[in-house]
PDB file of C-alpha atoms in Angstrom:
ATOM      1  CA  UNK J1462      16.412  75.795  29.874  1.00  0.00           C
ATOM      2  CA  UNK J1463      19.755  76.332  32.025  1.00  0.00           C
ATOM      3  CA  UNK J1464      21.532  73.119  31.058  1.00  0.00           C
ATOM      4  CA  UNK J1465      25.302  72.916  29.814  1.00  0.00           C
ATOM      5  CA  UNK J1466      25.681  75.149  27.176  1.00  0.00           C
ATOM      6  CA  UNK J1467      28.875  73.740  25.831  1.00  0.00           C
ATOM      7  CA  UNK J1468      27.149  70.468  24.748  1.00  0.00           C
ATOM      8  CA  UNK J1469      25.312  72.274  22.088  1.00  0.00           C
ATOM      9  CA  UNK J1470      28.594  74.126  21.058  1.00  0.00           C
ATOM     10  CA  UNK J1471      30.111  71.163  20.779  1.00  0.00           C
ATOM     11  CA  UNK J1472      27.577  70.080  18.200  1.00  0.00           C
ATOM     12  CA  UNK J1473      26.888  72.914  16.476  1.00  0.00           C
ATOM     13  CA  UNK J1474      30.940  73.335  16.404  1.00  0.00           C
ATOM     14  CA  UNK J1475      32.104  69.811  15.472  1.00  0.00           C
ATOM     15  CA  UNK J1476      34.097  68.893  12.332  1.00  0.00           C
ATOM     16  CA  UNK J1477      33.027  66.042  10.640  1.00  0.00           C
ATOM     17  CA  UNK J1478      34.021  64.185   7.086  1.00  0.00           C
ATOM     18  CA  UNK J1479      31.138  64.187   4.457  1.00  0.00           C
ATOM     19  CA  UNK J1480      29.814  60.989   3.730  1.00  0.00           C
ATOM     20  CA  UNK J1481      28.061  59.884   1.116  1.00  0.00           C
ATOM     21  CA  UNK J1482      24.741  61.315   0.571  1.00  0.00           C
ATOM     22  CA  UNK J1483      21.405  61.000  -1.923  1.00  0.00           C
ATOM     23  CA  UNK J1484      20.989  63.792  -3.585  1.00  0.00           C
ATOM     24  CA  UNK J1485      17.837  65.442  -2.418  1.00  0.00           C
ATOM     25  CA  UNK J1486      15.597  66.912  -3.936  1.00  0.00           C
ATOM     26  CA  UNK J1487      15.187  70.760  -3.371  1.00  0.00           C
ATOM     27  CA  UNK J1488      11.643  71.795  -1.745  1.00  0.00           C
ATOM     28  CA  UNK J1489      10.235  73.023   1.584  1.00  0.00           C
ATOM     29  CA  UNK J1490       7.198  71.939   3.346  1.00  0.00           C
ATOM     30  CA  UNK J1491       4.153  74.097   3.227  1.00  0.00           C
ATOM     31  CA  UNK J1492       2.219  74.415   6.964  1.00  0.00           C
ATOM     32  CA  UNK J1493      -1.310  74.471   6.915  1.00  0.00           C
ATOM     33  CA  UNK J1494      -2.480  78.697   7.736  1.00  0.00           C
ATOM     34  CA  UNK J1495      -3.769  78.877  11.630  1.00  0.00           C
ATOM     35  CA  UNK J1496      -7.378  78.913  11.738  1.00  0.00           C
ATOM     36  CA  UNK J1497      -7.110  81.247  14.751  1.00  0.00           C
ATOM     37  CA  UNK J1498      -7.168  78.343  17.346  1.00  0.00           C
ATOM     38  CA  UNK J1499      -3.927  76.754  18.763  1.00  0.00           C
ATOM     39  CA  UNK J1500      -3.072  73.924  16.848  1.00  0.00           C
ATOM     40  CA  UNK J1501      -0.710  71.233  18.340  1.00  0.00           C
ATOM     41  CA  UNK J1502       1.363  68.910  15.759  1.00  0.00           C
ATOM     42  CA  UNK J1503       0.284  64.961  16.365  1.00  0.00           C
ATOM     43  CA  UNK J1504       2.793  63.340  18.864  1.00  0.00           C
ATOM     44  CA  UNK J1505       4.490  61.678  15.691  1.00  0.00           C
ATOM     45  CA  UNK J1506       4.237  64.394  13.896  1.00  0.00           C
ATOM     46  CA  UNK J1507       2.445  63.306  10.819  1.00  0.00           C
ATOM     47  CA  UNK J1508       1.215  66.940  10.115  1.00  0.00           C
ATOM     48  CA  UNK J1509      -1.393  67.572   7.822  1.00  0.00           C
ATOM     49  CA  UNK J1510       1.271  69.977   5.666  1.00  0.00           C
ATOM     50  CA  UNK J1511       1.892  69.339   1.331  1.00  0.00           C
ATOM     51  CA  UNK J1512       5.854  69.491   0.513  1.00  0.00           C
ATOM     52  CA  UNK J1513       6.504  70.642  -2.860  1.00  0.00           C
ATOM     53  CA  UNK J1514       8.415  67.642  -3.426  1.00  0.00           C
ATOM     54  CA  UNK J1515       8.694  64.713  -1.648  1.00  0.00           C
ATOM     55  CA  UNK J1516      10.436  64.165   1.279  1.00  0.00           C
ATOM     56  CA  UNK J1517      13.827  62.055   1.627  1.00  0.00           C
ATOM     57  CA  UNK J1518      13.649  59.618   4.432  1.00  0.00           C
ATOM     58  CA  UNK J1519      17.184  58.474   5.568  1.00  0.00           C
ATOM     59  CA  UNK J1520      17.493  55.388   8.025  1.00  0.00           C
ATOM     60  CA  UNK J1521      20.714  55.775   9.623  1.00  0.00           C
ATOM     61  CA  UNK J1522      21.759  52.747  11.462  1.00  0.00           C
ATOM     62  CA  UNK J1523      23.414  53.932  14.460  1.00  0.00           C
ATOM     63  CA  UNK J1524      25.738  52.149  17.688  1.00  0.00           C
ATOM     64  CA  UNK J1525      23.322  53.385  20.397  1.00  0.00           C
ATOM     65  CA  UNK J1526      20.127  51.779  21.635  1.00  0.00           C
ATOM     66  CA  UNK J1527      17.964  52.972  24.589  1.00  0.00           C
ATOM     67  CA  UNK J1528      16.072  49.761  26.228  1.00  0.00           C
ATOM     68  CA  UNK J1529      15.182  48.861  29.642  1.00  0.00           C
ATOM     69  CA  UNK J1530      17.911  48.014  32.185  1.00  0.00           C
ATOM     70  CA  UNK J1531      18.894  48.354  35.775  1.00  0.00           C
ATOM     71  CA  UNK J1532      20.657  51.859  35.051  1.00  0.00           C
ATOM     72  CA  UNK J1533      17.327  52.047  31.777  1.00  0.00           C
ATOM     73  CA  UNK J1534      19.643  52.271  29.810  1.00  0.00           C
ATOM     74  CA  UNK J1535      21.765  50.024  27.672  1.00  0.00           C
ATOM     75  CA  UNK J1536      24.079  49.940  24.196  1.00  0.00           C
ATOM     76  CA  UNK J1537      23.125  48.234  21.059  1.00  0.00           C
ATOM     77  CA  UNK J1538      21.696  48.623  17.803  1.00  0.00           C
ATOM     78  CA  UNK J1539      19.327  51.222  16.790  1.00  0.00           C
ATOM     79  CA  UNK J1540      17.359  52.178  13.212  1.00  0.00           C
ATOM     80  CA  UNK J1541      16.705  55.599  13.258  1.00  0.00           C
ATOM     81  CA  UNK J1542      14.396  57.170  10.533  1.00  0.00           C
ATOM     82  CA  UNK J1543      15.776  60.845   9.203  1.00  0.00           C
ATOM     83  CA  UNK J1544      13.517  62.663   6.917  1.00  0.00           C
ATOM     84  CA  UNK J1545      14.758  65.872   5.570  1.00  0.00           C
ATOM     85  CA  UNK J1546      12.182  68.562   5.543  1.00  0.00           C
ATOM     86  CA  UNK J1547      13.576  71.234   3.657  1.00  0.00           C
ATOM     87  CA  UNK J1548      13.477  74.865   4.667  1.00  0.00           C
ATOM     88  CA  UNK J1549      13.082  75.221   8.491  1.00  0.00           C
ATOM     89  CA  UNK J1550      11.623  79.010   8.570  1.00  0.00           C
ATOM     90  CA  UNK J1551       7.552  77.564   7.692  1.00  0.00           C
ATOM     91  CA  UNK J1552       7.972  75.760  10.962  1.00  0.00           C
ATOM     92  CA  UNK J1553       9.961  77.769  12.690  1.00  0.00           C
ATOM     93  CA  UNK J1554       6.880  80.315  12.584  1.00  0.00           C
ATOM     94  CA  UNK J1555       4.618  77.708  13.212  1.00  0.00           C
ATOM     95  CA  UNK J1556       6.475  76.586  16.228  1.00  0.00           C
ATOM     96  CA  UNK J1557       6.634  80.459  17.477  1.00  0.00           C
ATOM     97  CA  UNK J1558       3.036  80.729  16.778  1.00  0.00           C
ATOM     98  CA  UNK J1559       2.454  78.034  19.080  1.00  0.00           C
ATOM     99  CA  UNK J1560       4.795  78.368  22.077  1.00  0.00           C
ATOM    100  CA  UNK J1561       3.751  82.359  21.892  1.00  0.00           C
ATOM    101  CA  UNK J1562       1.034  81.401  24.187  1.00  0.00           C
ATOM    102  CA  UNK J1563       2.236  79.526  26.813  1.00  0.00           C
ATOM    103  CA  UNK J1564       1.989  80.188  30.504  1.00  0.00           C
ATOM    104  CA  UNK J1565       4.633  82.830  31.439  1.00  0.00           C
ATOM    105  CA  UNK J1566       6.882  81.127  34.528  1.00  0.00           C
ATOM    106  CA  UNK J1567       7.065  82.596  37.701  1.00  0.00           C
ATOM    107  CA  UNK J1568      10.677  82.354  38.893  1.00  0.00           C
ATOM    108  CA  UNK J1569      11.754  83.415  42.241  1.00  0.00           C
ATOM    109  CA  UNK J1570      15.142  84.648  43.576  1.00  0.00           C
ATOM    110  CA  UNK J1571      16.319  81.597  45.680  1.00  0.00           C
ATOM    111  CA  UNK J1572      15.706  78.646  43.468  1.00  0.00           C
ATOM    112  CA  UNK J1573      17.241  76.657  41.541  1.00  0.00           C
ATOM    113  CA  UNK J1574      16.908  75.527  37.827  1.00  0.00           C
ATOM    114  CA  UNK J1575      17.213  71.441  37.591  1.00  0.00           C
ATOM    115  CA  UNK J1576      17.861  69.489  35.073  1.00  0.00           C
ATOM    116  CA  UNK J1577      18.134  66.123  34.364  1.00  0.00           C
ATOM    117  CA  UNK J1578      19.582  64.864  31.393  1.00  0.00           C
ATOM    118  CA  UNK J1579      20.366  61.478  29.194  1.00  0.00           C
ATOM    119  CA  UNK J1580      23.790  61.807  27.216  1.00  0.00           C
ATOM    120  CA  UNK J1581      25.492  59.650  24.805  1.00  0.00           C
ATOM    121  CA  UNK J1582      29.591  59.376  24.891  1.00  0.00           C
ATOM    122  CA  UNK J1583      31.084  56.540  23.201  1.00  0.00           C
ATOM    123  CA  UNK J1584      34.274  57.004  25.176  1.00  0.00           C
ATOM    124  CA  UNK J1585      35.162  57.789  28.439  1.00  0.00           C
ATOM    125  CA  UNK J1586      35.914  61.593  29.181  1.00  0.00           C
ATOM    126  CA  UNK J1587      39.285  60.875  30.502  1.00  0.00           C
ATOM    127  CA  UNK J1588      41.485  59.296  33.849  1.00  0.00           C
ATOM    128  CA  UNK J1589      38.918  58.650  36.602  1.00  0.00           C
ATOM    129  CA  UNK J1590      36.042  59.499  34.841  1.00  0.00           C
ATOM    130  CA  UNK J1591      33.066  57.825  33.714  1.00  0.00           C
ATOM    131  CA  UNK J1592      32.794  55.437  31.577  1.00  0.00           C
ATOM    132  CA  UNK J1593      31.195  55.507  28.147  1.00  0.00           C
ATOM    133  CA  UNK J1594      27.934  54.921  26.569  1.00  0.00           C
ATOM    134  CA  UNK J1595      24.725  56.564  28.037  1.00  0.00           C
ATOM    135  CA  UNK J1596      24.307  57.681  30.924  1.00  0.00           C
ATOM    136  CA  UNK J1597      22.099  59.979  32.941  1.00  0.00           C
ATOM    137  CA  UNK J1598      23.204  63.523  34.487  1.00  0.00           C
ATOM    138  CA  UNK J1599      22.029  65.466  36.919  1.00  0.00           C
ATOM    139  CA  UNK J1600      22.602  69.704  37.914  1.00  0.00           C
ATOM    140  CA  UNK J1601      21.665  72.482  39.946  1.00  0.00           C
ATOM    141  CA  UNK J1602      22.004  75.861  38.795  1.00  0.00           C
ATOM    142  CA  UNK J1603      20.942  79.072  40.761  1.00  0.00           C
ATOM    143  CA  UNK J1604      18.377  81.039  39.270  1.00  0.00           C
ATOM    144  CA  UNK J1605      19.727  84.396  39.802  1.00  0.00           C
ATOM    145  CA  UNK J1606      23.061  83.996  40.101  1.00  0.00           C
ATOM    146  CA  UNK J1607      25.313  87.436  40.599  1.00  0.00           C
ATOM    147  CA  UNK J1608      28.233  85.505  39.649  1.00  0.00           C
ATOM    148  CA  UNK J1609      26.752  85.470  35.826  1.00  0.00           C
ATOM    149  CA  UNK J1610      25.027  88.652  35.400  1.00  0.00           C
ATOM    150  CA  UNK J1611      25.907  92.015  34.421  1.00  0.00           C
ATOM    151  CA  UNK J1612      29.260  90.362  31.994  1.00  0.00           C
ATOM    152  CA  UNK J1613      31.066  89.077  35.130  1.00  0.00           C
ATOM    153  CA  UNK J1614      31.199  85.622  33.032  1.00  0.00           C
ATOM    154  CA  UNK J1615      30.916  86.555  29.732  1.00  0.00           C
ATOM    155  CA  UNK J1616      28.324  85.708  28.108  1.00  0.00           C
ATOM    156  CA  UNK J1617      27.683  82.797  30.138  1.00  0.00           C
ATOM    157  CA  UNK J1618      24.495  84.299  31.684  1.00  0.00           C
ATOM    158  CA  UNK J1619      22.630  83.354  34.819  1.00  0.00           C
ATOM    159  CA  UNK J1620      19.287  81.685  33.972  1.00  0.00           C
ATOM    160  CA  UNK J1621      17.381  85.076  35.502  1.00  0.00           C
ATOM    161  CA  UNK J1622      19.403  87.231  33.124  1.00  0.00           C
ATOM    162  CA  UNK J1623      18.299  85.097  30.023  1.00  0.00           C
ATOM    163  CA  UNK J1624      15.019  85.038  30.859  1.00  0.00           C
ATOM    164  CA  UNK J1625      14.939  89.100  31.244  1.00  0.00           C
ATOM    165  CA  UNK J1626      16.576  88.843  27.974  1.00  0.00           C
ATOM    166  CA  UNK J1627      14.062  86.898  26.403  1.00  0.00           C
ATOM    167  CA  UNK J1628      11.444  88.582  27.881  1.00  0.00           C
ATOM    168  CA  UNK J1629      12.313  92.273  26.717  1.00  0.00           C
ATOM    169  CA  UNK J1630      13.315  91.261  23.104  1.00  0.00           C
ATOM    170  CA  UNK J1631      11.263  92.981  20.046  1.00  0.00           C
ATOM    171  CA  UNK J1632       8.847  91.797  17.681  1.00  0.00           C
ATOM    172  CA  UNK J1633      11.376  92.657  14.951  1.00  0.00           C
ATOM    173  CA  UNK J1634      13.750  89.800  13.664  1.00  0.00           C
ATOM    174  CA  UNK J1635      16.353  91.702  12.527  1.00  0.00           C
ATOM    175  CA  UNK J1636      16.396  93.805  15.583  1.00  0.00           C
ATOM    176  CA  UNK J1637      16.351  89.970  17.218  1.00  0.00           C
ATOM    177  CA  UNK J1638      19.549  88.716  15.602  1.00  0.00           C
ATOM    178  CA  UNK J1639      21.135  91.650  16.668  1.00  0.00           C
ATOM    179  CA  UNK J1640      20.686  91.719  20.121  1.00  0.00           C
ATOM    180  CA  UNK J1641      21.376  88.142  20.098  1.00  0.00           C
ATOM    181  CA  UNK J1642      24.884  88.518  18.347  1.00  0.00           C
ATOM    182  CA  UNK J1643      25.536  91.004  21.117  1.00  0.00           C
ATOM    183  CA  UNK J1644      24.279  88.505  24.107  1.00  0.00           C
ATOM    184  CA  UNK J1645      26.768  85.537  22.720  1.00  0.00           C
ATOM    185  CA  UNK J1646      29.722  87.598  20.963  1.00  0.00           C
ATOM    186  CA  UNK J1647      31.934  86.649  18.471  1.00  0.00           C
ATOM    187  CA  UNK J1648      34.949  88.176  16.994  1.00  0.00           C
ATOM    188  CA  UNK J1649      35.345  86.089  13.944  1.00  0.00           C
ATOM    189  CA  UNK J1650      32.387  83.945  12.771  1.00  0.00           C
ATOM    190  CA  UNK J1651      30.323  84.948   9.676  1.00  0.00           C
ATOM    191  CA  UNK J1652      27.061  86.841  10.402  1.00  0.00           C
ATOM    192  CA  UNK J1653      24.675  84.469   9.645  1.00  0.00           C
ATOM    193  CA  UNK J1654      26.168  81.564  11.549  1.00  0.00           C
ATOM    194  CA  UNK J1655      26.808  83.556  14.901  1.00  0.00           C
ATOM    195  CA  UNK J1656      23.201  84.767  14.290  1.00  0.00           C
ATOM    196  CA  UNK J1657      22.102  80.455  14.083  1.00  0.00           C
ATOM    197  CA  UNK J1658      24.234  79.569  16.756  1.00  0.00           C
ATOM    198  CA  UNK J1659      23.594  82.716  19.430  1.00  0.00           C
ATOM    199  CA  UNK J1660      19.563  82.050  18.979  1.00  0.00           C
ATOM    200  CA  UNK J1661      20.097  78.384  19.475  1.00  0.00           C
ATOM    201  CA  UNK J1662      21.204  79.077  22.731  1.00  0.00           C
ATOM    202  CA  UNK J1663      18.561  81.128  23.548  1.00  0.00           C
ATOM    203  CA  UNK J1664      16.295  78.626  22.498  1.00  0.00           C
ATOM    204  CA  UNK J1665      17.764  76.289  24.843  1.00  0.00           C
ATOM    205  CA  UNK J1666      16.752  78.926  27.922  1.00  0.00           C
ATOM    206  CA  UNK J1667      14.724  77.587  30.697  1.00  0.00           C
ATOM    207  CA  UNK J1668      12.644  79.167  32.375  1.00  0.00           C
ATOM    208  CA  UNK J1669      11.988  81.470  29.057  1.00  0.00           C
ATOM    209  CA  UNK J1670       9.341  83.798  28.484  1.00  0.00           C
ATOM    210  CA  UNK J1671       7.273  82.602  25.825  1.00  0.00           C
ATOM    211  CA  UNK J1672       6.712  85.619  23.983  1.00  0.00           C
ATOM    212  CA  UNK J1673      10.425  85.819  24.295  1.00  0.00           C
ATOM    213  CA  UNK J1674      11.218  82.438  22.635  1.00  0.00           C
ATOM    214  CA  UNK J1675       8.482  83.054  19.836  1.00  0.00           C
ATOM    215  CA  UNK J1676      10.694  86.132  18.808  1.00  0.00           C
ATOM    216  CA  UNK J1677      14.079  83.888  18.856  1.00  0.00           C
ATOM    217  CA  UNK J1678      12.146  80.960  17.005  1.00  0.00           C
ATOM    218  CA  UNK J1679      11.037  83.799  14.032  1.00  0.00           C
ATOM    219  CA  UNK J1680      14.492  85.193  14.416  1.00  0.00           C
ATOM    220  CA  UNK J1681      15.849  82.034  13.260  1.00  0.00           C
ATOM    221  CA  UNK J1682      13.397  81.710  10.532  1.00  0.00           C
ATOM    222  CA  UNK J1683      15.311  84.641   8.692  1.00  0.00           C
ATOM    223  CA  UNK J1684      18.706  83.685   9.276  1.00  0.00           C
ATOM    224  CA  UNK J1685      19.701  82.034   5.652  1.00  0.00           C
ATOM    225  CA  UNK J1686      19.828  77.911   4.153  1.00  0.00           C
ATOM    226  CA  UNK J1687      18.930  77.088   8.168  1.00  0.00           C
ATOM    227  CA  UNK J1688      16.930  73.734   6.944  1.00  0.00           C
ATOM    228  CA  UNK J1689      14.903  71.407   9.338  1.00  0.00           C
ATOM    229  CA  UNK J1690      15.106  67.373   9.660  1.00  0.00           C
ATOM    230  CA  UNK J1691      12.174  64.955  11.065  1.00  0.00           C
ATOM    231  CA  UNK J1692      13.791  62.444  13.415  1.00  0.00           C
ATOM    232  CA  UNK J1693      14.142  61.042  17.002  1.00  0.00           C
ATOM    233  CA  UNK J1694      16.036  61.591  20.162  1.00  0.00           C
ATOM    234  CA  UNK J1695      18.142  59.595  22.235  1.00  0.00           C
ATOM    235  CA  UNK J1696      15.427  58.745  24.144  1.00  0.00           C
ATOM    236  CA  UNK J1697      13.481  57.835  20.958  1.00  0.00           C
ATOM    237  CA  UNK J1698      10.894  60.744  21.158  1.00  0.00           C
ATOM    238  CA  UNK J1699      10.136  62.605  17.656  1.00  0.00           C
ATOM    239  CA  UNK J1700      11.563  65.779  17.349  1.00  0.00           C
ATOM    240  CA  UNK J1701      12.543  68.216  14.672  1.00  0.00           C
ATOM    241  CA  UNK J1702      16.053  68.899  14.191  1.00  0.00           C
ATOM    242  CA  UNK J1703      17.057  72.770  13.269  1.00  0.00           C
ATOM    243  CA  UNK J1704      20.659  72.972  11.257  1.00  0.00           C
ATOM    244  CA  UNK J1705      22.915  75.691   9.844  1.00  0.00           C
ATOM    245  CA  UNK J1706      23.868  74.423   6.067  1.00  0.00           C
ATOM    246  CA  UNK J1707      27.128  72.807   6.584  1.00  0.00           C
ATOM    247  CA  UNK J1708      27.084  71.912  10.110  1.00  0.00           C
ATOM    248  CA  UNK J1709      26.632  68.550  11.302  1.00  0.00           C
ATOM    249  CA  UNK J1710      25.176  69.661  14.754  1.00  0.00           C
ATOM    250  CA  UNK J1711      20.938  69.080  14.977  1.00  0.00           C
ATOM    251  CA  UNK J1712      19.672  71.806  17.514  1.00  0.00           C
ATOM    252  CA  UNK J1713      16.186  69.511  18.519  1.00  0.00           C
ATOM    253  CA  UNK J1714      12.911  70.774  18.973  1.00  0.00           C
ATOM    254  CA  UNK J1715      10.124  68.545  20.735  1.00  0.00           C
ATOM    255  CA  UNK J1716       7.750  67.740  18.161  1.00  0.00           C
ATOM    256  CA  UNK J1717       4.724  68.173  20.140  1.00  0.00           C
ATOM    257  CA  UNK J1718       5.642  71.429  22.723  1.00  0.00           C
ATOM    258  CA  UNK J1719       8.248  72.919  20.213  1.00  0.00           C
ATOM    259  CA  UNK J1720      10.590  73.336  23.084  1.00  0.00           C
ATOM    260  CA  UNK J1721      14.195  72.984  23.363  1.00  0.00           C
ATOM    261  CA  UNK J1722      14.318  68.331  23.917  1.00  0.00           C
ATOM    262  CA  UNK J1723      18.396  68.351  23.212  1.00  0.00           C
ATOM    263  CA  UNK J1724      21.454  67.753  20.504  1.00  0.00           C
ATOM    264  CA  UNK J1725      22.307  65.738  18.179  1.00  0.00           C
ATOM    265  CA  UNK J1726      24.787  65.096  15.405  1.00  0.00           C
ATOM    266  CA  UNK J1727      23.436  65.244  11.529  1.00  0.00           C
ATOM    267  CA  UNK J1728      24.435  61.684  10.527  1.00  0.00           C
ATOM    268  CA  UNK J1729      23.799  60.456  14.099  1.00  0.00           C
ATOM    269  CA  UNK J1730      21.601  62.302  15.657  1.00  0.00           C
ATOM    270  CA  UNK J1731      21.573  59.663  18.743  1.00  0.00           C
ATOM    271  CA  UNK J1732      25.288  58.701  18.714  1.00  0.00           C
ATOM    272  CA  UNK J1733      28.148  59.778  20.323  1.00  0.00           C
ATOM    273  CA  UNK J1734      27.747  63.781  21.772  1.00  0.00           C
ATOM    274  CA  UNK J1735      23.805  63.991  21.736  1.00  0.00           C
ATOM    275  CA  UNK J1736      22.137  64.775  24.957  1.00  0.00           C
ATOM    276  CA  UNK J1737      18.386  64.737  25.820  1.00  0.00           C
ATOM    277  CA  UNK J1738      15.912  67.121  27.975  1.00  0.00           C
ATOM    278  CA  UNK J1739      14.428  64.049  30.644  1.00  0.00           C
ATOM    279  CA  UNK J1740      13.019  66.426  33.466  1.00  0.00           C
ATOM    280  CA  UNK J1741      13.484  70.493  33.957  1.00  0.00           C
ATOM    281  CA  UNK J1742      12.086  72.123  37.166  1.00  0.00           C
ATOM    282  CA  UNK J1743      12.287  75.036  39.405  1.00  0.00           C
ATOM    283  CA  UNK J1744      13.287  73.654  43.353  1.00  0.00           C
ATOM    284  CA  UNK J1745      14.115  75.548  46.589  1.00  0.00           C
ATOM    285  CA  UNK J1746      17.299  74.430  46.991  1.00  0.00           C
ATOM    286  CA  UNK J1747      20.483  72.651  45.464  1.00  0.00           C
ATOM    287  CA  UNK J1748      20.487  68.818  45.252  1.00  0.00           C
ATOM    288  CA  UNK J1749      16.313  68.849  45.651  1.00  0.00           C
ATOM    289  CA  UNK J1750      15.026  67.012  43.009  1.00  0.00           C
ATOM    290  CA  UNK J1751      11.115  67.959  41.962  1.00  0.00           C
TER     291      UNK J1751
END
């Protein structure tokens, strides 16, 4: 998905003070094989999978609520229900297993990504800006945009160049990891976290070739400790939360599709810097909304 990249850096990025915590059991869930049919998870995702020790659920009692209102959204007091799943690389590969055969998208050169957004911020961003709390967000990007391709930004890349990406990427997942470190450089992070955070924002591409994404979701099965929550969003769906050990910041997966549904913080996964995916779409022009 082309959304704002830096909201997931921020996440993945942020510093925050250990709390706390029950010591949990060590253990990773074990998927049931494929039966050679597509399998999706239950919408709650209650999956019919044996952990080799049981599961820690965490309620985390949070400052941020999501009931109905004239903007639909408004503050208040929220349970949300944490368990810790252990390992994230069995469902990583079940999750590339099952987005491998999605429908391959069909962008065109003239349109634009949208996307449409809920994000929590517990304080205003500054002098004249918006206030705090939820709120919705809206953006346009172009699709192919010559302005990010071909290193004129960086590595901020047009949402045509990271879908070519994506699509031309190897079955290998070292191979992977590789190209990805070279897609989202970095001159001093340790290997294995560059490799968590560059595939996390390929996972966030949209459009992405599915094939593509399968490979980055494998990919990030490898890299080491990465470990997996079960919790919600901040617009209470369930989704699975992806995390590099020692780093607050929740990359979230939809539970049900396996696609990219947001951020979130470890101990707060709806609070204050978590965004999440309402509506993406392909349109003809900017400020068209699908």
């Amino acid at each position: 998905m082309d959304t704002d990249e830096m909201t997931l850096l921020r996440a993945l990025r942020a510093e925050a003070p250990t709390p706390d915590r029950l010591s949990l059991a060590e253990g990773r869930q074990r998927l049931t094989e494929a039966t050679g049919r597509r399998r999706r998870p239950r919408p709650d995702w209650r999956l019919t999978a044996v952990a080799t020790t049981a599961a820690v659920a965490l309620a985390t009692v949070l400052g941020t609520q999501l009931m109905g209102g004239e903007q639909g959204v408004q503050p208040g007091a929220r349970t949300i229900d944490m368990t810790e799943l252990g390992s994230a690389a069995p469902l990583l590969r079940d999750a590339a297993a099952e987005v491998a055969d999605d429908p391959v998208p069909r962008p065109r050169v003239g349109q634009w990504v949208y996307t449409k957004e809920l994000e929590i911020r517990e304080q205003a961003d500054g002098p004249g800006e918006e206030r705090g709390g939820p709120r919705e967000t809206e953006h346009w990007y172009r699709y192919a945009d010559p302005e990010f391709e071909n290193g004129k930004s960086g590595d901020d890349h047009s949402a045509r160049e990271r879908f070519r990406f994506l699509a031309d990427l190897p079955s290998d997942p070292v191979e992977v990891r590789k190209l990805a470190r070279a897609f989202y450089p970095s001159e001093d992070e340790p290997v294995a976290r560059h490799d968590f955070r560059a595939l996390s924002m390929l996972a966030m591409s949209w459009p992405a070739d599915p094939k593509g994404l399968a490979a980055v979701y494998r990919a990030m099965a490898t890299v080491p400790g990465v470990r997996a929550v079960r919790t919600q969003d901040a617009l209470g769906r369930p989704v699975i939360g992806i995390r590099f050990p020692g780093r607050p910041g929740l990359l979230l997966l939809d539970a049900v599709t396996f696609r990219y549904a947001g951020s979130g913080g470890m101990y707060s996964p709806v609070g204050d810097g978590a965004d999440a995916v309402m509506k993406t779409a392909l349109v003809g022009r900017e400020g068209e909304r699908p």
